[in-house]
C-alpha positions as semicolon CSV with decimal commas, in nm:
position;residue;x (nm);y (nm);z (nm)
1;M;2,919;0,333;-1,808
2;S;2,683;0,632;-1,775
3;A;2,317;0,614;-1,671
4;E;2,220;0,734;-2,012
5;A;2,398;0,442;-2,177
6;L;2,233;0,198;-1,943
7;Q;1,887;0,330;-2,035
8;E;1,965;0,346;-2,411
9;N;1,781;0,026;-2,507
10;V;1,497;0,040;-2,248
11;N;1,158;-0,019;-2,396
12;E;0,828;-0,154;-2,292
13;R;0,943;-0,514;-2,321
14;T;1,265;-0,472;-2,132
15;S;1,084;-0,282;-1,857
16;R;0,840;-0,561;-1,817
17;E;1,126;-0,822;-1,818
18;V;1,300;-0,632;-1,539
19;A;0,988;-0,625;-1,335
20;E;0,905;-0,990;-1,414
21;S;1,251;-1,116;-1,312
22;A;1,211;-0,972;-0,968
23;R;0,865;-1,109;-0,906
24;E;0,833;-1,406;-0,676
25;T;0,670;-1,690;-0,870
26;E;0,684;-1,978;-0,620
27;W;0,363;-2,042;-0,413
28;N;0,486;-2,282;-0,131
29;R;0,232;-2,174;0,119
30;P;-0,146;-2,133;0,081
31;S;-0,300;-1,798;0,005
32;F;-0,674;-1,737;0,072
33;A;-0,681;-1,433;-0,157
34;K;-0,504;-1,593;-0,451
35;G;-0,761;-1,872;-0,417
36;L;-1,040;-1,624;-0,457
37;Y;-0,920;-1,534;-0,810
38;L;-0,900;-1,897;-0,902
39;G;-1,261;-1,977;-0,781
40;R;-1,132;-2,143;-0,466
41;C;-1,279;-1,997;-0,152
42;D;-1,101;-2,200;0,124
43;I;-1,253;-2,028;0,422
44;S;-1,060;-2,262;0,661
45;L;-0,747;-2,052;0,585
46;I;-0,909;-1,758;0,766
47;H;-1,165;-1,908;0,995
48;P;-1,133;-1,956;1,285
49;H;-0,956;-1,625;1,291
50;P;-0,590;-1,687;1,323
51;S;-0,431;-1,602;1,653
52;S;-0,084;-1,470;1,702
53;T;0,164;-1,698;1,878
54;H;0,437;-1,438;1,857
55;A;0,685;-1,489;2,140
56;G;0,709;-1,109;2,220
57;D;0,338;-1,033;2,238
58;D;0,313;-1,088;2,604
59;D;0,444;-0,736;2,640
60;G;0,228;-0,590;2,362
61;E;-0,053;-0,457;2,571
62;E;0,184;-0,299;2,819
63;F;0,373;-0,125;2,539
64;L;0,050;0,009;2,385
65;A;-0,046;0,146;2,724
66;R;0,290;0,329;2,765
67;L;0,264;0,453;2,409
68;T;-0,092;0,590;2,467
69;S;0,035;0,774;2,776
70;L;0,326;0,929;2,580
71;L;0,125;1,030;2,281
72;A;-0,151;1,183;2,495
73;A;0,097;1,465;2,574
74;M;0,188;1,529;2,216
75;D;0,012;1,801;2,017
76;G;-0,078;1,702;1,671
77;Q;-0,178;2,058;1,569
78;L;0,173;2,188;1,669
79;I;0,314;1,944;1,404
80;E;0,053;2,057;1,151
81;R;0,123;2,433;1,226
82;D;0,504;2,405;1,209
83;S;0,528;2,133;0,951
84;L;0,778;1,963;1,174
85;I;0,783;1,689;1,433
86;P;0,975;1,833;1,734
87;D;1,296;1,679;1,806
88;E;1,190;1,612;2,167
89;Y;0,903;1,398;2,029
90;L;1,157;1,191;1,824
91;R;1,377;1,145;2,127
92;D;1,078;1,038;2,349
93;L;0,961;0,790;2,090
94;A;1,320;0,644;2,061
95;E;1,347;0,609;2,438
96;L;1,018;0,423;2,453
97;G;1,149;0,182;2,185
98;V;0,909;0,286;1,910
99;F;1,182;0,260;1,637
100;G;1,242;-0,100;1,717
101;I;0,890;-0,236;1,762
102;K;0,934;-0,529;1,518
103;I;1,311;-0,565;1,553
104;P;1,397;-0,887;1,737
105;R;1,486;-0,865;2,106
106;E;1,830;-1,007;2,042
107;F;1,918;-0,686;1,845
108;G;1,781;-0,460;2,106
109;G;1,421;-0,423;1,966
110;L;1,084;-0,496;2,131
111;G;1,024;-0,802;1,919
112;L;0,652;-0,746;1,879
113;S;0,424;-0,883;1,612
114;L;0,295;-0,707;1,295
115;T;-0,039;-0,701;1,473
116;Y;0,095;-0,493;1,766
117;Y;0,301;-0,294;1,534
118;G;-0,006;-0,192;1,340
119;R;-0,195;-0,114;1,650
120;A;0,094;0,120;1,759
121;L;0,075;0,280;1,418
122;M;-0,300;0,353;1,465
123;L;-0,221;0,540;1,791
124;L;0,065;0,739;1,626
125;T;-0,145;0,824;1,324
126;S;-0,430;0,949;1,538
127;V;-0,206;1,208;1,695
128;H;-0,063;1,308;1,353
129;P;-0,028;1,107;1,037
130;S;0,328;1,227;0,998
131;L;0,422;1,015;1,307
132;G;0,276;0,712;1,149
133;A;0,463;0,787;0,827
134;L;0,783;0,839;1,002
135;V;0,774;0,518;1,191
136;S;0,642;0,302;0,907
137;A;0,894;0,441;0,652
138;H;1,171;0,356;0,900
139;Q;1,050;0,014;1,018
140;S;0,830;-0,120;0,730
141;I;1,050;-0,040;0,433
142;G;1,359;0,124;0,576
143;V;1,687;-0,038;0,685
144;P;1,549;-0,274;0,960
145;E;1,313;-0,490;0,742
146;P;1,546;-0,560;0,435
147;V;1,845;-0,613;0,678
148;R;1,644;-0,853;0,895
149;M;1,519;-1,049;0,588
150;F;1,831;-1,038;0,362
151;G;2,128;-0,923;0,581
152;T;2,433;-1,121;0,678
153;P;2,479;-1,191;1,050
154;E;2,740;-0,919;1,049
155;Q;2,496;-0,670;0,889
156;K;2,223;-0,757;1,140
157;Q;2,459;-0,703;1,428
158;E;2,583;-0,377;1,279
159;Y;2,257;-0,212;1,187
160;L;1,959;-0,343;1,379
161;P;2,068;-0,238;1,724
162;R;2,124;0,111;1,596
163;C;1,789;0,130;1,427
164;A;1,612;0,002;1,739
165;S;1,780;0,272;1,958
166;G;1,665;0,546;1,736
167;A;1,889;0,568;1,423
168;I;1,603;0,664;1,180
169;S;1,625;0,509;0,837
170;A;1,486;0,560;0,486
171;F;1,423;0,361;0,169
172;L;1,543;0,524;-0,156
173;L;1,401;0,393;-0,485
174;T;1,201;0,655;-0,672
175;E;1,387;0,896;-0,896
176;P;1,277;1,211;-1,076
177;D;1,199;1,015;-1,399
178;V;1,150;0,674;-1,251
179;G;0,850;0,556;-1,040
180;S;0,717;0,208;-1,104
181;D;0,954;0,142;-1,408
182;P;1,285;0,041;-1,233
183;A;1,444;-0,049;-1,580
184;R;1,482;0,327;-1,631
185;M;1,679;0,369;-1,309
186;N;1,954;0,642;-1,341
187;A;2,139;0,597;-1,006
188;T;2,448;0,384;-1,063
189;A;2,682;0,206;-0,829
190;T;3,000;0,128;-1,028
191;R;3,218;-0,145;-0,875
192;N;3,581;-0,090;-0,814
193;D;3,738;-0,415;-0,713
194;D;4,089;-0,249;-0,656
195;D;3,947;-0,052;-0,358
196;G;3,676;-0,295;-0,256
197;I;3,403;-0,036;-0,298
198;Y;3,109;0,075;-0,516
199;V;3,097;0,442;-0,629
200;L;2,740;0,572;-0,613
201;N;2,613;0,858;-0,832
202;G;2,262;0,975;-0,898
203;S;1,952;1,128;-0,737
204;K;1,656;1,002;-0,547
205;L;1,320;1,174;-0,514
206;W;1,058;1,167;-0,227
207;T;1,290;1,014;0,025
208;T;1,065;0,982;0,319
209;N;1,270;1,031;0,639
210;G;1,575;1,120;0,424
211;V;1,603;1,462;0,572
212;I;1,676;1,327;0,917
213;A;1,787;0,964;0,850
214;E;2,108;0,824;0,989
215;L;2,095;0,513;0,769
216;I;1,942;0,467;0,430
217;V;1,877;0,177;0,188
218;V;1,952;0,286;-0,177
219;M;1,863;0,101;-0,489
220;A;2,114;0,158;-0,774
221;T;2,206;-0,018;-1,103
222;V;2,547;-0,184;-1,099
223;P;2,688;-0,166;-1,447
224;P;2,826;-0,499;-1,581
225;H;3,188;-0,557;-1,483
226;S;3,456;-0,823;-1,518
227;G;3,320;-1,003;-1,208
228;G;2,956;-1,014;-1,298
229;R;2,649;-0,899;-1,479
230;G;2,556;-0,632;-1,230
231;G;2,195;-0,521;-1,216
232;I;1,969;-0,335;-0,978
233;S;2,119;-0,383;-0,626
234;A;2,053;-0,270;-0,269
235;F;2,304;-0,093;-0,041
236;V;2,296;0,013;0,322
237;V;2,458;0,366;0,333
238;E;2,551;0,604;0,608
239;A;2,343;0,914;0,551
240;D;2,618;1,143;0,634
241;A;2,874;0,988;0,414
242;P;3,078;1,232;0,191
243;G;2,910;1,309;-0,132
244;I;2,547;1,278;-0,001
245;T;2,341;1,595;-0,009
246;V;1,973;1,646;0,084
247;T;1,909;1,928;-0,173
248;H;1,543;1,994;-0,101
249;R;1,284;1,928;0,177
250;N;0,954;1,852;-0,006
251;A;0,627;2,021;0,101
252;F;0,295;1,845;0,042
253;M;-0,074;1,887;0,034
254;G;-0,091;1,676;0,359
255;L;0,152;1,498;0,594
256;R;0,289;1,831;0,686
257;G;0,547;1,704;0,938
258;I;0,692;1,450;0,708
259;E;1,070;1,465;0,652
260;N;1,074;1,399;0,278
261;G;1,340;1,524;0,040
262;V;1,555;1,496;-0,267
263;T;1,890;1,324;-0,198
264;R;2,179;1,362;-0,431
265;F;2,482;1,126;-0,452
266;E;2,819;1,235;-0,589
267;N;3,093;0,965;-0,601
268;V;2,979;0,819;-0,264
269;R;3,202;0,529;-0,171
270;I;3,022;0,229;-0,036
271;P;3,208;-0,070;0,091
272;I;3,115;-0,402;-0,072
273;A;3,024;-0,532;0,268
274;N;2,725;-0,287;0,260
275;R;2,561;-0,456;-0,023
276;L;2,243;-0,645;0,077
277;G;2,224;-0,977;-0,099
278;K;2,382;-1,036;-0,437
279;E;2,417;-0,796;-0,732
280;G;2,098;-0,780;-0,925
281;Q;1,877;-0,878;-0,636
282;G;1,796;-0,521;-0,529
283;L;1,451;-0,508;-0,694
284;K;1,353;-0,839;-0,554
285;I;1,459;-0,722;-0,207
286;A;1,250;-0,412;-0,245
287;L;0,942;-0,595;-0,362
288;T;0,972;-0,867;-0,091
289;T;1,016;-0,606;0,173
290;L;0,701;-0,423;0,057
291;N;0,498;-0,740;0,076
292;T;0,443;-0,705;0,448
293;G;0,560;-0,347;0,466
294;R;0,233;-0,236;0,285
295;L;0,043;-0,347;0,591
296;S;0,129;-0,019;0,763
297;I;-0,112;0,164;0,527
298;P;-0,411;-0,050;0,616
299;A;-0,334;0,013;0,994
300;N;-0,324;0,386;0,934
301;C;-0,637;0,364;0,738
302;A;-0,816;0,170;1,011
303;A;-0,722;0,443;1,257
304;A;-0,871;0,714;1,029
305;G;-1,185;0,507;1,012
306;K;-1,216;0,469;1,383
307;W;-1,163;0,844;1,435
308;S;-1,410;0,944;1,162
309;L;-1,677;0,728;1,324
310;K;-1,622;0,889;1,660
311;I;-1,653;1,238;1,507
312;A;-1,956;1,146;1,291
313;R;-2,133;1,003;1,592
314;E;-2,063;1,282;1,828
315;W;-2,135;1,567;1,582
316;S;-2,447;1,403;1,432
317;G;-2,590;1,382;1,782
318;A;-2,499;1,748;1,881
319;R;-2,600;1,920;1,561
320;V;-2,973;1,977;1,543
321;Q;-3,163;2,052;1,223
322;W;-3,542;2,076;1,169
323;G;-3,596;1,979;1,526
324;R;-3,396;1,657;1,531
325;P;-3,020;1,575;1,545
326;I;-2,889;1,543;1,191
327;G;-2,794;1,179;1,247
328;R;-3,168;1,097;1,281
329;H;-3,234;1,218;0,935
330;E;-3,213;0,940;0,673
331;A;-2,976;1,123;0,444
332;V;-2,718;1,158;0,717
333;A;-2,792;0,823;0,875
334;Q;-2,698;0,648;0,555
335;K;-2,356;0,810;0,566
336;I;-2,312;0,714;0,936
337;S;-2,389;0,361;0,851
338;F;-2,141;0,354;0,573
339;I;-1,872;0,504;0,797
340;A;-1,945;0,256;1,080
341;A;-1,962;-0,058;0,861
342;T;-1,658;0,034;0,662
343;A;-1,461;0,129;0,966
344;F;-1,519;-0,214;1,108
345;A;-1,421;-0,368;0,780
346;L;-1,099;-0,163;0,769
347;E;-1,008;-0,295;1,116
348;S;-1,101;-0,646;1,000
349;V;-0,889;-0,641;0,694
350;F;-0,587;-0,515;0,889
351;E;-0,628;-0,757;1,177
352;L;-0,671;-1,059;0,957
353;S;-0,387;-0,972;0,722
354;A;-0,149;-0,896;1,008
355;A;-0,249;-1,223;1,184
356;L;-0,189;-1,427;0,872
357;A;0,148;-1,265;0,834
358;D;0,237;-1,322;1,191
359;S;0,140;-1,694;1,173
360;G;0,410;-1,753;0,912
361;Q;0,208;-2,036;0,765
362;K;0,036;-1,849;0,481
363;D;0,156;-1,659;0,172
364;V;0,026;-1,304;0,230
365;R;0,159;-1,131;-0,090
366;I;-0,186;-1,079;-0,242
367;E;-0,353;-1,027;0,102
368;A;-0,123;-0,748;0,186
369;A;-0,143;-0,589;-0,161
370;L;-0,534;-0,613;-0,153
371;A;-0,539;-0,473;0,199
372;K;-0,333;-0,172;0,097
373;L;-0,534;-0,107;-0,230
374;W;-0,882;-0,146;-0,068
375;S;-0,811;0,020;0,259
376;S;-0,655;0,337;0,099
377;E;-0,963;0,384;-0,128
378;M;-1,223;0,308;0,133
379;A;-1,058;0,529;0,405
380;Y;-1,060;0,818;0,169
381;R;-1,434;0,767;0,085
382;I;-1,502;0,774;0,464
383;A;-1,319;1,098;0,506
384;D;-1,514;1,251;0,217
385;E;-1,848;1,140;0,375
386;L;-1,738;1,277;0,708
387;M;-1,661;1,613;0,558
388;Q;-2,010;1,627;0,405
389;I;-2,162;1,541;0,746
390;R;-1,968;1,824;0,901
391;G;-2,054;2,069;0,619
392;G;-1,874;2,407;0,633
393;R;-1,709;2,314;0,957
394;G;-1,554;2,012;0,778
395;Y;-1,396;2,238;0,522
396;E;-1,279;2,490;0,789
397;S;-0,940;2,415;0,940
398;A;-0,906;2,311;1,298
399;A;-0,700;2,625;1,381
400;S;-0,976;2,844;1,253
401;L;-1,242;2,655;1,438
402;K;-1,048;2,679;1,759
403;A;-0,977;3,058;1,705
404;R;-1,358;3,128;1,697
405;G;-1,426;2,910;1,998
406;E;-1,541;2,577;1,855
407;R;-1,402;2,236;1,887
408;A;-1,087;2,201;1,674
409;V;-1,179;1,900;1,457
410;P;-0,930;1,849;1,171
411;V;-1,156;1,694;0,911
412;E;-1,009;1,890;0,624
413;Q;-0,665;1,783;0,737
414;Q;-0,763;1,417;0,742
415;L;-0,888;1,442;0,380
416;R;-0,552;1,595;0,284
417;D;-0,348;1,347;0,484
418;L;-0,533;1,029;0,356
419;R;-0,506;1,122;-0,006
420;I;-0,147;1,012;-0,025
421;N;-0,226;0,650;0,071
422;R;-0,370;0,587;-0,269
423;I;-0,022;0,679;-0,413
424;F;0,222;0,566;-0,138
425;E;0,399;0,228;-0,177
426;G;0,234;0,161;-0,503
427;S;-0,047;0,373;-0,652
428;S;-0,382;0,216;-0,689
429;E;-0,334;0,188;-1,057
430;I;0,003;0,016;-1,010
431;M;-0,157;-0,211;-0,744
432;H;-0,416;-0,307;-0,976
433;L;-0,159;-0,422;-1,231
434;L;0,050;-0,601;-0,970
435;I;-0,233;-0,787;-0,830
436;A;-0,384;-0,859;-1,165
437;R;-0,054;-1,021;-1,270
438;E;-0,084;-1,272;-0,993
439;A;-0,465;-1,312;-1,046
440;V;-0,414;-1,427;-1,404
441;D;-0,089;-1,610;-1,346
442;A;-0,257;-1,955;-1,368
443;H;-0,416;-1,852;-1,706
444;L;-0,087;-1,719;-1,839
445;A;0,090;-2,038;-1,738
446;A;-0,177;-2,258;-1,889
447;A;-0,196;-2,042;-2,214
448;G;0,174;-2,026;-2,264
449;D;0,246;-1,898;-2,609
450;L;-0,123;-1,815;-2,666
451;A;-0,069;-1,525;-2,431
452;S;0,254;-1,415;-2,602
453;S;0,242;-1,159;-2,880
454;D;0,571;-1,278;-3,015
455;A;0,487;-1,649;-3,069
456;D;0,427;-1,783;-3,418
457;L;0,124;-1,976;-3,530
458;L;0,283;-2,319;-3,468
459;A;0,386;-2,225;-3,116
460;K;0,030;-2,098;-3,048
461;A;-0,124;-2,424;-3,183
462;K;0,087;-2,627;-2,945
463;A;0,000;-2,395;-2,658
464;A;-0,375;-2,428;-2,737
465;A;-0,356;-2,805;-2,689
466;G;-0,183;-2,766;-2,358
467;A;-0,432;-2,511;-2,239
468;S;-0,726;-2,727;-2,339
469;S;-0,596;-2,987;-2,102
470;F;-0,571;-2,730;-1,814
471;Y;-0,913;-2,583;-1,864
472;A;-1,075;-2,925;-1,915
473;G;-1,000;-3,006;-1,548
474;W;-1,042;-2,655;-1,409
475;L;-1,356;-2,518;-1,561
476;P;-1,604;-2,784;-1,421
477;H;-1,489;-2,693;-1,073
478;L;-1,620;-2,339;-1,134
479;L;-1,977;-2,449;-1,194
480;A;-2,071;-2,578;-0,844
481;G;-1,948;-2,536;-0,493
482;P;-2,060;-2,510;-0,127
483;G;-2,205;-2,160;-0,180
484;L;-2,488;-2,312;-0,352
485;S;-2,605;-2,512;-0,035
486;P;-2,814;-2,315;0,216
487;R;-2,664;-2,520;0,494
488;S;-2,304;-2,440;0,418
489;Y;-2,086;-2,227;0,658
490;S;-2,359;-2,256;0,927
491;D;-2,119;-2,181;1,206
492;F;-2,106;-1,818;1,079
493;G;-2,469;-1,780;1,196
494;R;-2,643;-1,467;1,048
495;L;-2,329;-1,411;0,834
496;A;-2,345;-1,749;0,668
497;G;-2,523;-1,618;0,372
498;H;-2,261;-1,361;0,304
499;V;-1,987;-1,622;0,319
500;R;-2,181;-1,832;0,069
501;Y;-2,200;-1,532;-0,154
502;V;-1,820;-1,494;-0,132
503;E;-1,779;-1,856;-0,242
504;R;-2,015;-1,817;-0,536
505;A;-1,870;-1,492;-0,649
506;S;-1,527;-1,631;-0,633
507;R;-1,612;-1,888;-0,895
508;R;-1,809;-1,633;-1,097
509;L;-1,499;-1,407;-1,082
510;A;-1,271;-1,695;-1,223
511;R;-1,510;-1,758;-1,502
512;H;-1,519;-1,396;-1,604
513;T;-1,132;-1,390;-1,587
514;F;-1,127;-1,697;-1,819
515;L;-1,361;-1,530;-2,058
516;G;-1,139;-1,221;-2,066
517;M;-0,836;-1,441;-2,125
518;A;-1,020;-1,621;-2,408
519;R;-1,131;-1,302;-2,572
520;W;-0,817;-1,101;-2,566
521;Q;-0,536;-1,360;-2,512
522;A;-0,203;-1,175;-2,548
523;K;-0,383;-0,843;-2,547
524;L;-0,534;-0,903;-2,206
525;E;-0,237;-0,719;-2,038
526;H;-0,345;-0,401;-2,215
527;R;-0,706;-0,427;-2,085
528;Q;-0,597;-0,258;-1,763
529;V;-0,941;-0,122;-1,665
530;F;-1,102;-0,466;-1,713
531;L;-0,818;-0,614;-1,500
532;G;-0,862;-0,341;-1,239
533;R;-1,232;-0,434;-1,207
534;I;-1,135;-0,798;-1,168
535;V;-0,896;-0,697;-0,887
536;D;-1,151;-0,468;-0,723
537;I;-1,414;-0,760;-0,714
538;G;-1,147;-0,973;-0,540
539;A;-1,067;-0,693;-0,297
540;E;-1,430;-0,664;-0,187
541;L;-1,464;-1,033;-0,156
542;F;-1,152;-1,040;0,066
543;A;-1,288;-0,763;0,274
544;M;-1,626;-0,947;0,317
545;A;-1,460;-1,267;0,419
546;A;-1,220;-1,082;0,654
547;T;-1,516;-0,892;0,819
548;C;-1,723;-1,211;0,868
549;S;-1,423;-1,391;1,028
550;H;-1,336;-1,098;1,254
551;A;-1,691;-1,052;1,362
552;K;-1,723;-1,418;1,463
553;H;-1,388;-1,387;1,650
554;L;-1,522;-1,082;1,841
555;E;-1,862;-1,249;1,903
556;G;-1,669;-1,530;2,060
557;Q;-1,516;-1,271;2,304
558;G;-1,849;-1,137;2,402
559;R;-1,868;-0,851;2,140
560;R;-2,200;-0,971;1,998
561;E;-2,285;-0,644;1,828
562;A;-1,993;-0,698;1,587
563;G;-2,229;-0,908;1,374
564;E;-2,449;-0,607;1,313
565;L;-2,160;-0,409;1,164
566;A;-2,039;-0,710;0,957
567;E;-2,395;-0,767;0,825
568;V;-2,447;-0,414;0,700
569;F;-2,091;-0,402;0,552
570;C;-2,149;-0,722;0,362
571;R;-2,469;-0,586;0,204
572;Q;-2,301;-0,264;0,099
573;S;-2,002;-0,451;-0,041
574;R;-2,235;-0,690;-0,239
575;L;-2,392;-0,396;-0,417
576;R;-2,047;-0,267;-0,519
577;I;-1,949;-0,615;-0,639
578;E;-2,253;-0,652;-0,860
579;Q;-2,193;-0,315;-1,020
580;L;-1,831;-0,417;-1,080
581;F;-1,939;-0,747;-1,244
582;S;-2,184;-0,550;-1,466
583;D;-1,910;-0,300;-1,557
584;L;-1,684;-0,580;-1,676
585;W;-1,866;-0,600;-2,006
586;K;-2,093;-0,294;-2,012
587;N;-1,866;0,008;-2,000
588;T;-1,720;0,297;-2,200
589;D;-1,369;0,162;-2,201
590;S;-1,309;0,164;-2,572
591;A;-1,461;0,505;-2,615
592;D;-1,261;0,636;-2,325
593;T;-0,933;0,504;-2,472
594;R;-1,015;0,666;-2,817
595;L;-1,105;0,998;-2,659
596;A;-0,789;1,005;-2,449
597;G;-0,586;0,947;-2,764
598;S;-0,766;1,242;-2,939
599;V;-0,685;1,456;-2,641
600;L;-0,324;1,357;-2,628
601;D;-0,299;1,413;-3,012
602;G;-0,420;1,781;-2,949
603;R;-0,753;1,763;-3,119
604;H;-0,935;1,917;-2,818
605;T;-0,713;2,197;-2,717
606;W;-0,989;2,447;-2,809
607;L;-1,163;2,323;-2,498
608;E;-0,878;2,455;-2,282
609;E;-0,928;2,810;-2,401
610;G;-1,069;3,087;-2,166
611;V;-0,845;3,007;-1,863
612;L;-0,501;3,106;-1,744
613;D;-0,234;2,850;-1,647
614;Q;-0,003;3,033;-1,405
615;S;0,220;2,727;-1,380
616;E;0,356;2,794;-1,736
617;G;0,713;2,915;-1,737
618;T;0,784;2,804;-1,377
619;G;0,992;2,491;-1,475
620;P;1,003;2,162;-1,671
621;W;0,752;1,895;-1,603
622;I;1,037;1,671;-1,481
623;A;1,351;1,854;-1,345
624;D;1,680;1,764;-1,478
625;H;1,914;1,617;-1,220
626;P;2,266;1,596;-1,386
627;E;2,550;1,418;-1,215
628;G;2,802;1,619;-1,032
629;S;2,797;1,858;-0,737
630;S;2,466;2,018;-0,656
631;G;2,647;2,330;-0,526
632;G;2,361;2,394;-0,280
633;E;2,319;2,364;0,099
634;N;2,285;2,021;0,250
635;L;1,946;2,018;0,436
636;H;2,017;1,705;0,608
637;R;1,989;1,742;0,994
638;K;2,029;1,536;1,299
639;Y;1,762;1,506;1,571
640;R;1,993;1,351;1,832
């Protein structure tokens, strides 16, 4: 069956059903972040700050010391200039064990925790973000993680030692016309039981590491066959298998050393033994892998925050304006305060999320998603403020600064490099929808057919009775809590007031979510901006709680000044939260939707007159990728 035939009946409903079927719906372990959206701020889940009991972490500090020594000899500007990570850098990283940081020791890896893995990514990213992207694409979402989680004993023994020793891997899901809508997937893996194989055809876009990968995880649709219903499935594939061609190495605004390409498959024969899990489990495998895989981005963002703070502090003390260092002027001091407080919060969000994941006792699906969403947005704000502090020197490239005898500070590069984090592994818009689905899950379950646009009046009447029972027990809980008592959370000291605010705001958030559900019912899913604000409020509350917990943890270790950073961050965050609460009901959402419709209908094309669009005629918006031979050069290369 052709890809076109598989897509023939794909519409909004079927797309939603595909995504919903892959979503994990069980909550067998507690989740602090999920509780925030339900008005339940169980601070005991994150305070005292969880400590890692990971068996391999005894060697973590020693590994970081050796990694620091190795990276100190690497030149990030060389990578930036050549848009390439030198092969010798890759070999040195492999020899040190960087490609097996999280892989269990029994399979040749270092067996370190997510916490130490993230700290290693911070070091890598601070040399050049392409190094962090390389390692995280390989180890967070590439072959090692899905094989470790879903592979058979034979698959683990076959692939994990190779990955640990330096066989770089990639994760292939996105297609030229398929991003966050997997129901439209074109790549097919047709089962041939006579030969015991699948035959893979199709094309994948933005294959990070795909240009140099030895192993790849490919998501493809298995057409229905006599032995089963098929569905989206996951396969481990040798990157040099006959029929695989890297047709293009993509170039981007940032991450100029990234090995990202377009990969084409023409009648690639894959043994059935290479399938991960069952047929139809591919999307679930992908989403589950991403749950903790997303924590690589908060680690990279925390590194950017730390570096930005260092540059802001040093430059603002050295640059004198009107008789004083610019950092002593209030306009710049406010920016330095924001950078310092938010850099501390970025580190806190990563450290808490990683520690929760390492403990294995909490469900961190929402924590990881919130950490990715919030960190990517805030790190970019920091970079923008740093550029403003640096002025023209921030806009000037490091190479140009160096050429005229000044310190080569790559601020403009950081701004370019960080921008992708708001798109990588789920854009901010998609993350809003993903988290919102979990945030309103209890409401949807209680509402039943009330939240269904397809239900008839009788079904909605029955659902209303069931919903009334749920809300009768739940709503009174939202009216009062420990956040109203001035003595609550006293062990947080000066930060206790902020923790009480988190508790009160959590209940307030749940009430507003209920009001949205009552007002729009089945149409709530289309109120994406409203839901986005709900998610953003929860993200800020999570960041506040993480920052308070981390500050108390550091104070216990003698770092008493951490409380000052947490105090200021919480004050800044509370202002953002209050604005978001106000924007829930006082906004231009309806007017924006109407205007966007008018624009799309072509009513305002007159406004586009008076400029030239030199992109016209250069190609279609989305390139056609027909099946069959590409006829071009294979750009895949080996580094070892």
